[in-house]
Amino acid sequence: NGFVGKSFLQYLETLPKDDLPPRICLVSRDGKFPKITNLELKARAIFVIADLEQPWEIPFSASHVAHFAADGSATAYSPLSSEKFLRITKNLEKWIKGLDCPTLFFASSGACFGHVPLKKEGLTQTQGADRLFSRNRLEEEKALLVRSRLQAEESLLTLESSGHIDLRIGRLFSFIGNSLFNKTQYAVNSFIEMGLSGSEIQINGDPMTVRSYLSEFDMAHWIYKSISQNIERKYLEIGSAHPVTILELAHEIGAQTGMKVKLPKSYAPGDIYVANSI
């Protein structure tokens, strides 16, 4: 029922029956499921409500598992969120050991890594994150988020080495689409709202902050292909490889809405995350 889950189900709705598995089990933490009439008819969808922070008791076997918990939002930058992410991952691991070596797609937010070089000569991934994120509390919280994602990824890689799963780790980057329309904390939606309301487009942070943008449909297509095909690459950076600064984004939307762009007088340096494996 999050952005990735909704987008993925909407993508599956567009596929012909022959391209879908014979049965799909959908798991939600709060019992809210998107309307997927076509998918219910084509893949006999089963709906399960489960608290993923508790031991998983999902009474179904599975050949493929898609786990979407890639929260890279501001609410994820806290010790509680990092601990929660790791608890859910541990529950996933325990449950999946009871299956017959399924294919697992594990969403791990690429956005949370920011500009951290995850492969730096002479440093382990975690050490690199530790050194780069030590300046203030926000930086430390970002480091904690990075470490929790890395720890989850490394734990699943260990599980794969023991023969329990066929793993794909999807580091998800920046996206645009209807499922994000009402979330004005994101730059695209915020700038569009400002432009359509007739006010100037105001940039609050570093105008040179860099993001990449991929449509939610293309993101879901990436995920589906990674699950349905045999691949050797374990880390998949899912997002556009085309960098866009916040300033470029604001001017593009300003040109389409006829609004001027207002720059901040002062700001902290922004970060950069752009997928680079497509």
PDB file of C-alpha atoms in Angstrom:
ATOM      1  CA  ASN A   1       0.000   0.000   0.000  1.00  0.00           C
ATOM      2  CA  GLY A   2       3.018   2.310  -0.290  1.00  0.00           C
ATOM      3  CA  PHE A   3       4.231   4.122  -3.377  1.00  0.00           C
ATOM      4  CA  VAL A   4       6.281   1.213  -4.739  1.00  0.00           C
ATOM      5  CA  GLY A   5       3.644  -1.424  -3.971  1.00  0.00           C
ATOM      6  CA  LYS A   6       0.823   0.548  -5.580  1.00  0.00           C
ATOM      7  CA  SER A   7       2.908   1.326  -8.646  1.00  0.00           C
ATOM      8  CA  PHE A   8       3.911  -2.314  -9.040  1.00  0.00           C
ATOM      9  CA  LEU A   9       0.322  -3.574  -8.800  1.00  0.00           C
ATOM     10  CA  GLN A  10      -0.862  -0.968 -11.292  1.00  0.00           C
ATOM     11  CA  TYR A  11       1.834  -2.184 -13.678  1.00  0.00           C
ATOM     12  CA  LEU A  12       0.801  -5.830 -13.219  1.00  0.00           C
ATOM     13  CA  GLU A  13      -2.780  -4.809 -14.031  1.00  0.00           C
ATOM     14  CA  THR A  14      -1.625  -3.853 -17.551  1.00  0.00           C
ATOM     15  CA  LEU A  15       0.000  -7.227 -18.309  1.00  0.00           C
ATOM     16  CA  PRO A  16      -1.781 -10.010 -20.196  1.00  0.00           C
ATOM     17  CA  LYS A  17      -2.773 -13.065 -18.197  1.00  0.00           C
ATOM     18  CA  ASP A  18      -0.095 -15.219 -19.825  1.00  0.00           C
ATOM     19  CA  ASP A  19       2.641 -12.926 -18.446  1.00  0.00           C
ATOM     20  CA  LEU A  20       1.405 -13.226 -14.855  1.00  0.00           C
ATOM     21  CA  PRO A  21       1.896 -16.002 -12.318  1.00  0.00           C
ATOM     22  CA  PRO A  22      -1.172 -18.194 -11.748  1.00  0.00           C
ATOM     23  CA  ARG A  23      -1.638 -16.781  -8.248  1.00  0.00           C
ATOM     24  CA  ILE A  24      -0.499 -13.705  -6.295  1.00  0.00           C
ATOM     25  CA  CYS A  25      -0.605 -13.131  -2.532  1.00  0.00           C
ATOM     26  CA  LEU A  26      -0.717  -9.479  -1.436  1.00  0.00           C
ATOM     27  CA  VAL A  27       0.346  -8.590   2.097  1.00  0.00           C
ATOM     28  CA  SER A  28      -0.564  -5.290   3.769  1.00  0.00           C
ATOM     29  CA  ARG A  29       0.250  -4.001   7.232  1.00  0.00           C
ATOM     30  CA  ASP A  30      -2.989  -2.060   7.700  1.00  0.00           C
ATOM     31  CA  GLY A  31      -5.443  -3.908   5.488  1.00  0.00           C
ATOM     32  CA  LYS A  32      -5.604  -1.223   2.812  1.00  0.00           C
ATOM     33  CA  PHE A  33      -5.341  -2.685  -0.680  1.00  0.00           C
ATOM     34  CA  PRO A  34      -5.516  -0.727  -3.943  1.00  0.00           C
ATOM     35  CA  LYS A  35      -8.279  -1.555  -6.421  1.00  0.00           C
ATOM     36  CA  ILE A  36      -6.898  -4.225  -8.739  1.00  0.00           C
ATOM     37  CA  THR A  37      -9.974  -5.723 -10.383  1.00  0.00           C
ATOM     38  CA  ASN A  38      -8.122  -7.045 -13.430  1.00  0.00           C
ATOM     39  CA  LEU A  39      -5.391  -8.625 -11.329  1.00  0.00           C
ATOM     40  CA  GLU A  40      -7.930 -10.376  -9.118  1.00  0.00           C
ATOM     41  CA  LEU A  41      -9.457 -11.961 -12.211  1.00  0.00           C
ATOM     42  CA  LYS A  42      -6.194 -12.767 -14.014  1.00  0.00           C
ATOM     43  CA  ALA A  43      -4.020 -13.962 -11.127  1.00  0.00           C
ATOM     44  CA  ARG A  44      -6.509 -15.011  -8.431  1.00  0.00           C
ATOM     45  CA  ALA A  45      -5.112 -12.499  -5.940  1.00  0.00           C
ATOM     46  CA  ILE A  46      -5.181 -13.424  -2.244  1.00  0.00           C
ATOM     47  CA  PHE A  47      -5.253 -10.659   0.388  1.00  0.00           C
ATOM     48  CA  VAL A  48      -3.468 -11.026   3.728  1.00  0.00           C
ATOM     49  CA  ILE A  49      -3.226  -8.539   6.612  1.00  0.00           C
ATOM     50  CA  ALA A  50      -0.029  -8.986   8.612  1.00  0.00           C
ATOM     51  CA  ASP A  51       2.032  -7.007  11.107  1.00  0.00           C
ATOM     52  CA  LEU A  52       5.447  -7.357   9.481  1.00  0.00           C
ATOM     53  CA  GLU A  53       7.193  -6.348  12.710  1.00  0.00           C
ATOM     54  CA  GLN A  54       5.911  -9.557  14.306  1.00  0.00           C
ATOM     55  CA  PRO A  55       7.029 -13.058  13.219  1.00  0.00           C
ATOM     56  CA  TRP A  56       5.537 -13.716   9.792  1.00  0.00           C
ATOM     57  CA  GLU A  57       2.756 -16.283   9.753  1.00  0.00           C
ATOM     58  CA  ILE A  58       1.792 -16.001   6.088  1.00  0.00           C
ATOM     59  CA  PRO A  59       0.344 -19.455   5.363  1.00  0.00           C
ATOM     60  CA  PHE A  60       1.375 -19.675   1.708  1.00  0.00           C
ATOM     61  CA  SER A  61       4.355 -20.976  -0.180  1.00  0.00           C
ATOM     62  CA  ALA A  62       5.885 -18.822  -2.914  1.00  0.00           C
ATOM     63  CA  SER A  63       8.256 -19.113  -5.853  1.00  0.00           C
ATOM     64  CA  HIS A  64       8.863 -15.327  -6.046  1.00  0.00           C
ATOM     65  CA  VAL A  65       8.760 -12.726  -3.269  1.00  0.00           C
ATOM     66  CA  ALA A  66       8.768  -8.940  -3.752  1.00  0.00           C
ATOM     67  CA  HIS A  67       9.487  -7.055  -0.527  1.00  0.00           C
ATOM     68  CA  PHE A  68       8.862  -3.292  -0.750  1.00  0.00           C
ATOM     69  CA  ALA A  69      10.056  -1.450   2.372  1.00  0.00           C
ATOM     70  CA  ALA A  70      12.393   1.106   0.808  1.00  0.00           C
ATOM     71  CA  ASP A  71      11.425   4.134   2.850  1.00  0.00           C
ATOM     72  CA  GLY A  72      13.861   6.920   1.958  1.00  0.00           C
ATOM     73  CA  SER A  73      11.589   9.701   3.254  1.00  0.00           C
ATOM     74  CA  ALA A  74      12.344  12.135   6.085  1.00  0.00           C
ATOM     75  CA  THR A  75      10.486   9.925   8.584  1.00  0.00           C
ATOM     76  CA  ALA A  76      13.023   7.160   7.939  1.00  0.00           C
ATOM     77  CA  TYR A  77      15.861   9.259   9.381  1.00  0.00           C
ATOM     78  CA  SER A  78      15.510   8.053  12.949  1.00  0.00           C
ATOM     79  CA  PRO A  79      16.878   5.236  15.131  1.00  0.00           C
ATOM     80  CA  LEU A  80      13.358   3.807  15.535  1.00  0.00           C
ATOM     81  CA  SER A  81      12.812   3.597  11.776  1.00  0.00           C
ATOM     82  CA  SER A  82      16.185   1.953  11.240  1.00  0.00           C
ATOM     83  CA  GLU A  83      15.507  -0.613  13.968  1.00  0.00           C
ATOM     84  CA  LYS A  84      12.051  -1.279  12.534  1.00  0.00           C
ATOM     85  CA  PHE A  85      13.506  -1.850   9.060  1.00  0.00           C
ATOM     86  CA  LEU A  86      15.967  -4.414  10.419  1.00  0.00           C
ATOM     87  CA  ARG A  87      13.284  -6.197  12.472  1.00  0.00           C
ATOM     88  CA  ILE A  88      11.090  -6.593   9.407  1.00  0.00           C
ATOM     89  CA  THR A  89      14.067  -7.866   7.400  1.00  0.00           C
ATOM     90  CA  LYS A  90      14.864 -10.477  10.077  1.00  0.00           C
ATOM     91  CA  ASN A  91      11.238 -11.647  10.028  1.00  0.00           C
ATOM     92  CA  LEU A  92      11.397 -11.892   6.247  1.00  0.00           C
ATOM     93  CA  GLU A  93      14.549 -14.026   6.506  1.00  0.00           C
ATOM     94  CA  LYS A  94      13.037 -16.443   9.030  1.00  0.00           C
ATOM     95  CA  TRP A  95       9.881 -16.872   6.938  1.00  0.00           C
ATOM     96  CA  ILE A  96      11.686 -17.294   3.650  1.00  0.00           C
ATOM     97  CA  LYS A  97      13.860 -20.106   5.010  1.00  0.00           C
ATOM     98  CA  GLY A  98      10.708 -22.225   5.003  1.00  0.00           C
ATOM     99  CA  LEU A  99      10.304 -21.789   1.244  1.00  0.00           C
ATOM    100  CA  ASP A 100      11.969 -23.720  -1.569  1.00  0.00           C
ATOM    101  CA  CYS A 101      14.699 -21.238  -2.626  1.00  0.00           C
ATOM    102  CA  PRO A 102      12.430 -18.501  -4.022  1.00  0.00           C
ATOM    103  CA  THR A 103      13.516 -15.505  -6.069  1.00  0.00           C
ATOM    104  CA  LEU A 104      13.539 -12.480  -3.728  1.00  0.00           C
ATOM    105  CA  PHE A 105      13.389  -8.871  -4.878  1.00  0.00           C
ATOM    106  CA  PHE A 106      14.325  -6.684  -1.910  1.00  0.00           C
ATOM    107  CA  ALA A 107      13.756  -2.945  -2.227  1.00  0.00           C
ATOM    108  CA  SER A 108      16.490  -0.963  -0.466  1.00  0.00           C
ATOM    109  CA  SER A 109      16.230   2.807  -0.895  1.00  0.00           C
ATOM    110  CA  GLY A 110      18.968   4.161  -3.126  1.00  0.00           C
ATOM    111  CA  ALA A 111      17.962   7.665  -2.107  1.00  0.00           C
ATOM    112  CA  CYS A 112      19.110   7.139   1.470  1.00  0.00           C
ATOM    113  CA  PHE A 113      22.694   6.655   0.334  1.00  0.00           C
ATOM    114  CA  GLY A 114      22.845  10.198  -1.035  1.00  0.00           C
ATOM    115  CA  HIS A 115      26.311  10.968  -2.304  1.00  0.00           C
ATOM    116  CA  VAL A 116      28.022   8.354  -0.114  1.00  0.00           C
ATOM    117  CA  PRO A 117      30.588   6.400  -2.167  1.00  0.00           C
ATOM    118  CA  LEU A 118      29.664   2.858  -1.183  1.00  0.00           C
ATOM    119  CA  LYS A 119      32.749   1.352  -2.794  1.00  0.00           C
ATOM    120  CA  LYS A 120      35.726   3.361  -1.657  1.00  0.00           C
ATOM    121  CA  GLU A 121      39.176   1.834  -1.864  1.00  0.00           C
ATOM    122  CA  GLY A 122      40.529   0.873   1.542  1.00  0.00           C
ATOM    123  CA  LEU A 123      37.182   1.185   3.327  1.00  0.00           C
ATOM    124  CA  THR A 124      34.364  -1.234   3.914  1.00  0.00           C
ATOM    125  CA  GLN A 125      30.936   0.092   2.955  1.00  0.00           C
ATOM    126  CA  THR A 126      29.957   0.680   6.577  1.00  0.00           C
ATOM    127  CA  GLN A 127      33.260   2.341   7.470  1.00  0.00           C
ATOM    128  CA  GLY A 128      32.901   4.657   4.497  1.00  0.00           C
ATOM    129  CA  ALA A 129      29.453   5.700   5.673  1.00  0.00           C
ATOM    130  CA  ASP A 130      30.729   6.192   9.232  1.00  0.00           C
ATOM    131  CA  ARG A 131      33.522   8.565   8.223  1.00  0.00           C
ATOM    132  CA  LEU A 132      31.464  10.621   5.829  1.00  0.00           C
ATOM    133  CA  PHE A 133      28.517  11.040   8.201  1.00  0.00           C
ATOM    134  CA  SER A 134      29.927  12.315  11.478  1.00  0.00           C
ATOM    135  CA  ARG A 135      29.379  16.076  11.419  1.00  0.00           C
ATOM    136  CA  ASN A 136      26.034  16.696  13.067  1.00  0.00           C
ATOM    137  CA  ARG A 137      22.915  14.944  14.256  1.00  0.00           C
ATOM    138  CA  LEU A 138      21.154  14.943  10.881  1.00  0.00           C
ATOM    139  CA  GLU A 139      24.255  13.543   9.254  1.00  0.00           C
ATOM    140  CA  GLU A 140      24.468  10.883  11.960  1.00  0.00           C
ATOM    141  CA  GLU A 141      20.825   9.953  11.408  1.00  0.00           C
ATOM    142  CA  LYS A 142      21.487   9.627   7.702  1.00  0.00           C
ATOM    143  CA  ALA A 143      24.465   7.406   8.496  1.00  0.00           C
ATOM    144  CA  LEU A 144      22.249   5.226  10.691  1.00  0.00           C
ATOM    145  CA  LEU A 145      19.759   4.851   7.869  1.00  0.00           C
ATOM    146  CA  VAL A 146      22.550   3.922   5.454  1.00  0.00           C
ATOM    147  CA  ARG A 147      23.991   1.401   7.901  1.00  0.00           C
ATOM    148  CA  SER A 148      20.627  -0.278   8.472  1.00  0.00           C
ATOM    149  CA  ARG A 149      20.123  -0.672   4.716  1.00  0.00           C
ATOM    150  CA  LEU A 150      23.635  -2.034   4.239  1.00  0.00           C
ATOM    151  CA  GLN A 151      23.214  -4.402   7.173  1.00  0.00           C
ATOM    152  CA  ALA A 152      19.947  -5.729   5.731  1.00  0.00           C
ATOM    153  CA  GLU A 153      21.490  -6.166   2.285  1.00  0.00           C
ATOM    154  CA  GLU A 154      24.556  -7.970   3.632  1.00  0.00           C
ATOM    155  CA  SER A 155      22.398 -10.262   5.773  1.00  0.00           C
ATOM    156  CA  LEU A 156      20.352 -11.261   2.726  1.00  0.00           C
ATOM    157  CA  LEU A 157      23.510 -11.854   0.686  1.00  0.00           C
ATOM    158  CA  THR A 158      24.632 -14.239   3.433  1.00  0.00           C
ATOM    159  CA  LEU A 159      21.246 -15.973   3.259  1.00  0.00           C
ATOM    160  CA  GLU A 160      21.683 -16.379  -0.494  1.00  0.00           C
ATOM    161  CA  SER A 161      25.175 -17.834  -0.080  1.00  0.00           C
ATOM    162  CA  SER A 162      23.643 -20.563   2.087  1.00  0.00           C
ATOM    163  CA  GLY A 163      21.298 -21.497  -0.770  1.00  0.00           C
ATOM    164  CA  HIS A 164      17.996 -20.201   0.655  1.00  0.00           C
ATOM    165  CA  ILE A 165      17.160 -17.535  -1.958  1.00  0.00           C
ATOM    166  CA  ASP A 166      17.930 -16.202  -5.430  1.00  0.00           C
ATOM    167  CA  LEU A 167      18.423 -12.522  -4.537  1.00  0.00           C
ATOM    168  CA  ARG A 168      17.985  -9.196  -6.340  1.00  0.00           C
ATOM    169  CA  ILE A 169      18.582  -6.009  -4.318  1.00  0.00           C
ATOM    170  CA  GLY A 170      16.829  -3.016  -5.864  1.00  0.00           C
ATOM    171  CA  ARG A 171      18.183   0.345  -4.736  1.00  0.00           C
ATOM    172  CA  LEU A 172      15.324   2.659  -5.691  1.00  0.00           C
ATOM    173  CA  PHE A 173      16.062   6.266  -6.606  1.00  0.00           C
ATOM    174  CA  SER A 174      13.838   9.260  -7.552  1.00  0.00           C
ATOM    175  CA  PHE A 175      10.468   8.778  -9.223  1.00  0.00           C
ATOM    176  CA  ILE A 176       7.546  10.719 -10.590  1.00  0.00           C
ATOM    177  CA  GLY A 177       3.972   9.623 -11.146  1.00  0.00           C
ATOM    178  CA  ASN A 178       0.354   9.795 -10.050  1.00  0.00           C
ATOM    179  CA  SER A 179       0.953   7.850  -6.847  1.00  0.00           C
ATOM    180  CA  LEU A 180       3.093  10.739  -5.569  1.00  0.00           C
ATOM    181  CA  PHE A 181       0.733  13.499  -6.678  1.00  0.00           C
ATOM    182  CA  ASN A 182      -0.440  14.562  -3.195  1.00  0.00           C
ATOM    183  CA  LYS A 183       2.969  14.316  -1.502  1.00  0.00           C
ATOM    184  CA  THR A 184       4.082  17.920  -1.659  1.00  0.00           C
ATOM    185  CA  GLN A 185       7.293  17.311   0.298  1.00  0.00           C
ATOM    186  CA  TYR A 186       8.844  16.190  -2.992  1.00  0.00           C
ATOM    187  CA  ALA A 187      10.276  18.881  -5.252  1.00  0.00           C
ATOM    188  CA  VAL A 188       8.398  17.932  -8.443  1.00  0.00           C
ATOM    189  CA  ASN A 189       4.972  18.009  -6.797  1.00  0.00           C
ATOM    190  CA  SER A 190       5.765  21.066  -4.686  1.00  0.00           C
ATOM    191  CA  PHE A 191       6.943  23.116  -7.676  1.00  0.00           C
ATOM    192  CA  ILE A 192       3.943  22.073  -9.794  1.00  0.00           C
ATOM    193  CA  GLU A 193       1.561  23.082  -7.001  1.00  0.00           C
ATOM    194  CA  MET A 194       3.267  26.474  -6.681  1.00  0.00           C
ATOM    195  CA  GLY A 195       3.178  27.046 -10.420  1.00  0.00           C
ATOM    196  CA  LEU A 196      -0.473  26.082 -10.833  1.00  0.00           C
ATOM    197  CA  SER A 197      -1.512  28.193  -7.841  1.00  0.00           C
ATOM    198  CA  GLY A 198      -0.154  31.308  -9.565  1.00  0.00           C
ATOM    199  CA  SER A 199       2.630  31.944  -7.072  1.00  0.00           C
ATOM    200  CA  GLU A 200       6.349  32.048  -7.716  1.00  0.00           C
ATOM    201  CA  ILE A 201       8.268  28.792  -7.519  1.00  0.00           C
ATOM    202  CA  GLN A 202      10.359  29.014  -4.377  1.00  0.00           C
ATOM    203  CA  ILE A 203      13.433  26.862  -3.819  1.00  0.00           C
ATOM    204  CA  ASN A 204      14.162  26.330  -0.123  1.00  0.00           C
ATOM    205  CA  GLY A 205      17.313  24.233  -0.264  1.00  0.00           C
ATOM    206  CA  ASP A 206      20.467  24.105  -2.363  1.00  0.00           C
ATOM    207  CA  PRO A 207      19.508  24.888  -6.002  1.00  0.00           C
ATOM    208  CA  MET A 208      22.353  22.641  -7.153  1.00  0.00           C
ATOM    209  CA  THR A 209      21.091  19.555  -5.318  1.00  0.00           C
ATOM    210  CA  VAL A 210      20.966  16.779  -7.924  1.00  0.00           C
ATOM    211  CA  ARG A 211      18.288  14.137  -8.393  1.00  0.00           C
ATOM    212  CA  SER A 212      17.288  11.708 -11.141  1.00  0.00           C
ATOM    213  CA  TYR A 213      13.697  10.997 -12.122  1.00  0.00           C
ATOM    214  CA  LEU A 214      12.081   7.879 -13.571  1.00  0.00           C
ATOM    215  CA  SER A 215       8.367   7.287 -14.120  1.00  0.00           C
ATOM    216  CA  GLU A 216       6.646   4.957 -11.677  1.00  0.00           C
ATOM    217  CA  PHE A 217       5.594   2.726 -14.583  1.00  0.00           C
ATOM    218  CA  ASP A 218       9.207   2.328 -15.749  1.00  0.00           C
ATOM    219  CA  MET A 219      10.277   1.625 -12.158  1.00  0.00           C
ATOM    220  CA  ALA A 220       7.690  -1.152 -11.895  1.00  0.00           C
ATOM    221  CA  HIS A 221       8.805  -2.534 -15.268  1.00  0.00           C
ATOM    222  CA  TRP A 222      12.395  -2.678 -13.971  1.00  0.00           C
ATOM    223  CA  ILE A 223      11.288  -4.589 -10.884  1.00  0.00           C
ATOM    224  CA  TYR A 224       9.141  -7.025 -12.868  1.00  0.00           C
ATOM    225  CA  LYS A 225      11.930  -7.785 -15.332  1.00  0.00           C
ATOM    226  CA  SER A 226      14.446  -8.321 -12.546  1.00  0.00           C
ATOM    227  CA  ILE A 227      12.125 -10.854 -10.902  1.00  0.00           C
ATOM    228  CA  SER A 228      11.022 -12.676 -14.042  1.00  0.00           C
ATOM    229  CA  GLN A 229      14.436 -13.067 -15.717  1.00  0.00           C
ATOM    230  CA  ASN A 230      17.637 -14.829 -14.747  1.00  0.00           C
ATOM    231  CA  ILE A 231      20.260 -12.219 -13.844  1.00  0.00           C
ATOM    232  CA  GLU A 232      23.680 -12.408 -12.240  1.00  0.00           C
ATOM    233  CA  ARG A 233      23.854  -8.807 -10.977  1.00  0.00           C
ATOM    234  CA  LYS A 234      22.747  -8.645  -7.348  1.00  0.00           C
ATOM    235  CA  TYR A 235      22.623  -4.860  -6.928  1.00  0.00           C
ATOM    236  CA  LEU A 236      20.201  -3.043  -9.230  1.00  0.00           C
ATOM    237  CA  GLU A 237      20.123   0.767  -9.157  1.00  0.00           C
ATOM    238  CA  ILE A 238      16.620   1.510 -10.369  1.00  0.00           C
ATOM    239  CA  GLY A 239      16.186   5.078 -11.532  1.00  0.00           C
ATOM    240  CA  SER A 240      17.130   7.417 -14.328  1.00  0.00           C
ATOM    241  CA  ALA A 241      20.836   7.951 -15.026  1.00  0.00           C
ATOM    242  CA  HIS A 242      20.069  11.524 -16.175  1.00  0.00           C
ATOM    243  CA  PRO A 243      20.982  14.079 -13.456  1.00  0.00           C
ATOM    244  CA  VAL A 244      18.668  17.062 -12.893  1.00  0.00           C
ATOM    245  CA  THR A 245      19.425  19.908 -10.505  1.00  0.00           C
ATOM    246  CA  ILE A 246      16.613  21.359  -8.405  1.00  0.00           C
ATOM    247  CA  LEU A 247      17.225  24.674 -10.203  1.00  0.00           C
ATOM    248  CA  GLU A 248      16.771  23.068 -13.635  1.00  0.00           C
ATOM    249  CA  LEU A 249      13.601  21.376 -12.431  1.00  0.00           C
ATOM    250  CA  ALA A 250      12.177  24.640 -11.075  1.00  0.00           C
ATOM    251  CA  HIS A 251      12.936  26.541 -14.304  1.00  0.00           C
ATOM    252  CA  GLU A 252      11.348  23.794 -16.423  1.00  0.00           C
ATOM    253  CA  ILE A 253       8.123  23.894 -14.405  1.00  0.00           C
ATOM    254  CA  GLY A 254       8.289  27.699 -14.275  1.00  0.00           C
ATOM    255  CA  ALA A 255       8.486  27.855 -18.073  1.00  0.00           C
ATOM    256  CA  GLN A 256       5.393  25.648 -18.400  1.00  0.00           C
ATOM    257  CA  THR A 257       3.335  27.557 -15.817  1.00  0.00           C
ATOM    258  CA  GLY A 258       4.596  31.080 -16.525  1.00  0.00           C
ATOM    259  CA  MET A 259       5.944  31.520 -13.003  1.00  0.00           C
ATOM    260  CA  LYS A 260       9.267  32.985 -11.878  1.00  0.00           C
ATOM    261  CA  VAL A 261      11.736  31.039  -9.755  1.00  0.00           C
ATOM    262  CA  LYS A 262      12.863  32.464  -6.405  1.00  0.00           C
ATOM    263  CA  LEU A 263      16.223  31.369  -5.016  1.00  0.00           C
ATOM    264  CA  PRO A 264      17.005  31.154  -1.282  1.00  0.00           C
ATOM    265  CA  LYS A 265      19.382  33.706   0.239  1.00  0.00           C
ATOM    266  CA  SER A 266      21.233  31.025   2.211  1.00  0.00           C
ATOM    267  CA  TYR A 267      21.178  27.253   2.295  1.00  0.00           C
ATOM    268  CA  ALA A 268      23.167  24.213   3.311  1.00  0.00           C
ATOM    269  CA  PRO A 269      24.938  22.253   0.558  1.00  0.00           C
ATOM    270  CA  GLY A 270      22.657  19.618  -0.938  1.00  0.00           C
ATOM    271  CA  ASP A 271      23.449  16.057  -1.850  1.00  0.00           C
ATOM    272  CA  ILE A 272      23.314  14.057  -5.060  1.00  0.00           C
ATOM    273  CA  TYR A 273      21.861  10.693  -5.977  1.00  0.00           C
ATOM    274  CA  VAL A 274      21.585   9.414  -9.496  1.00  0.00           C
ATOM    275  CA  ALA A 275      21.204   5.809 -10.535  1.00  0.00           C
ATOM    276  CA  ASN A 276      24.101   4.651 -12.698  1.00  0.00           C
ATOM    277  CA  SER A 277      23.567   1.001 -13.588  1.00  0.00           C
ATOM    278  CA  ILE A 278      20.964   1.196 -16.374  1.00  0.00           C
TER     279      ILE A 278
END
